[in-house]
Coordinates of C-alpha atoms in Angstrom, one line a residue:
K252 CA 24.6 11.8 18.1
K253 CA 21.6 10.5 19.5
V254 CA 19.5 11.7 16.5
I255 CA 21.7 10.2 14.0
Q256 CA 21.7 7.0 15.9
T257 CA 17.8 6.5 16.0
S258 CA 14.9 7.5 13.5
F259 CA 12.1 6.2 15.9
P260 CA 9.6 9.2 17.0
E261 CA 9.3 8.0 20.2
S262 CA 13.0 8.1 20.9
I263 CA 13.2 11.3 19.2
S264 CA 10.5 13.0 21.0
N265 CA 12.5 12.4 24.2
I266 CA 15.7 14.0 23.5
K267 CA 16.2 17.2 25.1
I268 CA 18.3 19.8 23.1
E269 CA 18.5 23.7 23.4
K270 CA 20.9 24.8 21.1
L271 CA 20.1 22.9 18.0
S272 CA 17.0 24.1 15.8
N273 CA 17.6 22.6 12.0
I274 CA 16.5 19.1 12.5
R275 CA 14.0 18.0 10.0
L276 CA 12.4 14.9 9.6
F277 CA 10.7 14.4 5.8
L278 CA 7.9 12.3 5.6
W279 CA 5.4 10.7 3.1
G280 CA 2.3 13.1 4.4
Q281 CA -0.1 14.5 6.9
K282 CA -1.0 11.3 8.2
D283 CA 2.6 10.3 9.2
I284 CA 3.0 14.0 10.9
D285 CA -0.1 13.2 13.0
L286 CA 1.8 9.8 13.9
F287 CA 4.8 11.4 14.8
E288 CA 3.2 14.2 16.8
N289 CA 0.9 11.7 18.6
L290 CA 3.8 9.9 19.4
G291 CA 5.3 13.0 21.2
V292 CA 7.8 14.3 18.8
N293 CA 8.5 18.1 20.2
K294 CA 6.8 17.6 23.4
H295 CA 9.9 19.1 25.0
N296 CA 10.5 21.7 22.4
K297 CA 10.0 22.6 19.1
I298 CA 13.2 21.7 17.3
V299 CA 12.1 18.9 15.0
K300 CA 10.5 20.0 12.0
L301 CA 8.2 17.7 10.4
I302 CA 7.9 18.1 6.4
K303 CA 5.6 16.5 4.1
V304 CA 7.4 15.7 0.9
G305 CA 5.4 12.9 -0.8
S306 CA 7.0 9.3 -1.8
W307 CA 10.6 9.5 -3.0
Q308 CA 10.6 6.4 -4.9
G309 CA 7.4 7.2 -6.6
S310 CA 8.9 10.7 -7.8
Y311 CA 12.2 8.7 -8.8
Y312 CA 10.3 5.8 -10.5
K313 CA 8.0 8.4 -12.6
N314 CA 10.5 9.3 -15.0
F315 CA 10.4 5.9 -16.4
E316 CA 6.9 5.7 -17.0
N317 CA 6.8 6.5 -20.7
K318 CA 9.0 3.7 -21.4
F319 CA 6.1 1.3 -20.7
K320 CA 2.9 0.4 -22.5
I321 CA -0.1 -0.7 -20.9
S322 CA -0.2 -4.5 -21.5
R323 CA -2.6 -5.8 -18.7
D324 CA -6.1 -4.9 -17.2
L325 CA -5.8 -5.4 -13.7
L326 CA -2.8 -5.3 -11.4
F327 CA -3.1 -6.4 -7.7
I328 CA -0.1 -5.4 -5.5
S329 CA 0.2 -8.0 -2.3
Q330 CA 1.1 -6.7 1.2
L331 CA 0.9 -10.6 2.6
N332 CA 4.4 -10.5 4.2
K333 CA 5.9 -13.9 4.6
S334 CA 5.5 -13.6 8.8
F335 CA 2.1 -13.0 8.4
F336 CA 1.3 -16.7 7.5
N337 CA 1.8 -18.2 10.9
S338 CA 1.4 -15.1 13.2
E339 CA -0.9 -15.1 15.7
R340 CA -1.4 -11.5 15.4
E341 CA -5.1 -10.4 14.8
E342 CA -4.1 -7.9 12.3
H343 CA -1.8 -10.3 10.2
K344 CA -4.6 -12.6 10.0
I345 CA -7.0 -10.3 8.6
I346 CA -4.4 -9.5 5.9
Y347 CA -3.8 -12.9 5.2
Q348 CA -7.9 -12.9 4.6
N349 CA -8.0 -10.1 2.8
T350 CA -5.7 -11.0 0.2
I351 CA -7.7 -14.0 -0.3
S352 CA -10.8 -12.1 -0.6
S353 CA -9.4 -9.6 -3.1
L354 CA -8.1 -12.0 -5.2
K355 CA -11.3 -13.9 -5.6
L356 CA -13.4 -10.9 -6.3
L357 CA -10.8 -9.9 -8.8
I358 CA -11.1 -13.2 -10.5
S359 CA -14.7 -13.1 -10.3
Y360 CA -14.8 -9.5 -11.8
A361 CA -12.2 -10.5 -14.6
Y362 CA -13.6 -13.6 -15.8
E363 CA -17.4 -11.9 -16.0
N364 CA -15.7 -8.8 -18.2
N365 CA -13.2 -10.9 -20.0
L366 CA -10.0 -9.0 -18.6
S367 CA -6.4 -9.8 -17.8
L368 CA -5.2 -9.7 -14.2
A369 CA -1.9 -10.1 -12.3
Y370 CA -0.7 -10.6 -8.9
F371 CA 2.5 -8.8 -7.8
C372 CA 4.1 -10.7 -4.6
R373 CA 5.1 -9.0 -1.5
C374 CA 7.3 -11.6 -0.7
S375 CA 11.0 -11.6 -2.5
C376 CA 11.9 -14.7 -4.5
E377 CA 13.8 -16.4 -1.9
N378 CA 10.9 -16.1 0.7
D379 CA 7.7 -16.6 -1.5
E380 CA 7.1 -20.2 -1.3
E381 CA 3.9 -20.0 1.0
E382 CA 2.9 -16.9 -0.8
V383 CA 3.2 -18.5 -4.3
E384 CA 1.3 -21.8 -3.1
L385 CA -1.5 -19.9 -1.8
I386 CA -1.9 -17.8 -4.6
N387 CA -1.6 -21.1 -6.9
S388 CA -4.1 -22.8 -4.9
I389 CA -7.2 -20.4 -5.8
P390 CA -8.7 -21.6 -8.9
K391 CA -8.4 -19.1 -11.5
R392 CA -11.6 -19.9 -13.8
G393 CA -9.7 -19.8 -16.9
I394 CA -9.0 -16.2 -16.6
R395 CA -5.9 -14.6 -18.3
F396 CA -3.7 -14.8 -15.1
E397 CA 0.3 -13.8 -14.2
L398 CA 1.8 -14.4 -10.7
I399 CA 4.4 -12.1 -10.8
K400 CA 7.8 -12.7 -8.9
H401 CA 9.2 -9.6 -6.5
K402 CA 12.6 -9.9 -8.2
N403 CA 13.9 -6.4 -7.5
I404 CA 12.5 -3.3 -6.0
F405 CA 12.0 -1.6 -9.6
G406 CA 9.5 -4.8 -10.2
V407 CA 6.4 -3.2 -8.8
W408 CA 6.8 0.0 -10.3
E409 CA 7.3 -1.5 -13.8
E410 CA 4.3 -3.4 -13.5
T411 CA 2.3 -0.4 -12.3
F412 CA 3.3 1.3 -15.5
K413 CA 2.1 -1.9 -17.5
S414 CA -1.4 -1.7 -16.1
E415 CA -4.7 -0.1 -16.6
I416 CA -5.9 -0.3 -13.0
I417 CA -4.3 -0.8 -9.9
L418 CA -5.6 -2.3 -6.7
S419 CA -4.3 -3.5 -3.3
N420 CA -5.2 -3.8 0.3
Y421 CA -3.0 -0.9 1.7
S422 CA 0.2 -0.6 -0.5
T423 CA 1.7 2.5 -0.4
V424 CA 2.5 2.1 -4.5
A425 CA -1.1 2.3 -4.7
H426 CA -1.2 5.6 -3.4
D427 CA 1.5 6.8 -5.4
A428 CA -0.3 5.4 -8.3
M429 CA -3.3 8.0 -7.9
V430 CA -0.4 10.4 -8.1
F431 CA 0.5 9.1 -11.8
Q432 CA -3.3 9.4 -12.4
K433 CA -3.7 5.6 -13.2
K434 CA -7.3 4.3 -12.1
T435 CA -7.0 3.1 -8.3
V436 CA -8.7 0.9 -6.3
L437 CA -8.2 0.6 -2.6
M438 CA -9.2 -2.7 -1.0
P439 CA -9.1 -2.5 2.8
L440 CA -11.8 -4.8 3.2
Y441 CA -11.7 -5.7 7.1
S442 CA -8.7 -4.4 7.9
K443 CA -10.8 -0.9 8.2
N444 CA -9.9 -0.8 12.0
I445 CA -6.2 -1.6 11.3
F446 CA -5.5 0.8 8.5
E447 CA -6.2 4.4 7.8
W448 CA -4.7 6.6 5.5
F449 CA -6.7 10.1 5.7
S450 CA -5.5 12.5 8.0
L451 CA -7.4 12.4 11.3
N452 CA -6.9 16.6 11.3
S453 CA -8.4 16.5 7.9
K454 CA -12.0 17.2 6.3
F455 CA -12.6 13.5 5.5
K456 CA -14.6 11.3 7.9
D457 CA -12.7 7.7 6.6
D458 CA -10.4 6.7 3.8
K459 CA -13.6 6.2 1.4
D460 CA -14.5 9.8 1.9
F461 CA -11.1 10.7 1.0
W462 CA -11.1 8.1 -2.2
K463 CA -14.4 6.9 -2.8
W464 CA -12.8 3.9 -5.0
T465 CA -12.5 2.4 -1.7
L466 CA -14.0 -1.4 -0.8
Y467 CA -14.8 -2.2 2.8
D468 CA -16.0 -5.7 2.4
D469 CA -16.1 -8.7 0.1
N470 CA -19.4 -8.2 -1.7
I471 CA -19.0 -8.6 -5.5
N472 CA -22.0 -6.1 -6.2
N473 CA -20.2 -3.6 -4.4
F474 CA -16.8 -4.3 -6.0
S475 CA -18.5 -4.4 -9.5
E476 CA -19.9 -0.7 -9.0
I477 CA -16.6 0.6 -8.0
M478 CA -14.8 -1.2 -11.1
D479 CA -17.6 0.1 -13.4

């Protein structure tokens, strides 16, 4: 019953059960396993089996890909949560600024290359006033731009399938897009010291080593080089 009531790894790590040997946790990837083990899962015994299964959402929605045709060039998937706008936490402030910087880079690149760009909101429709206001306040330089509201869970997958290149600061959908063989650019910018996707136990030294289309700053020349 204790296992059923919690899924937090630190709580699981403190459970002492000697008779059970069939507890399985299905996780997204090796990085998740690293985090669980670092928190202490299995420090008392080895009854918890950590299993990598990838993204269940991505695996499911992949079945719908053929229903959509490419209709735009660039899609930026936001991670700008409503709670970040008035937060005093440093990581939230960085994500807020990264979103603005990323969009400005994309607008500049789209302008120079005559490309269409869409921004997919992170906040749901009932909570997106601040996000919509922020994005609308950024000059678009006359490019073909679309702000897409987050109406339901399928929306982000539909827009992903309809876009040529997927970009995001750290959305897991962007990582699913890699598996879909979509052209994908990761833009952690100045979140490098907050979020890392590669496994610490892997052969990679950082995310860019893992995925070379990763941008660690807001330099337009570096961004253009990655996009080109």
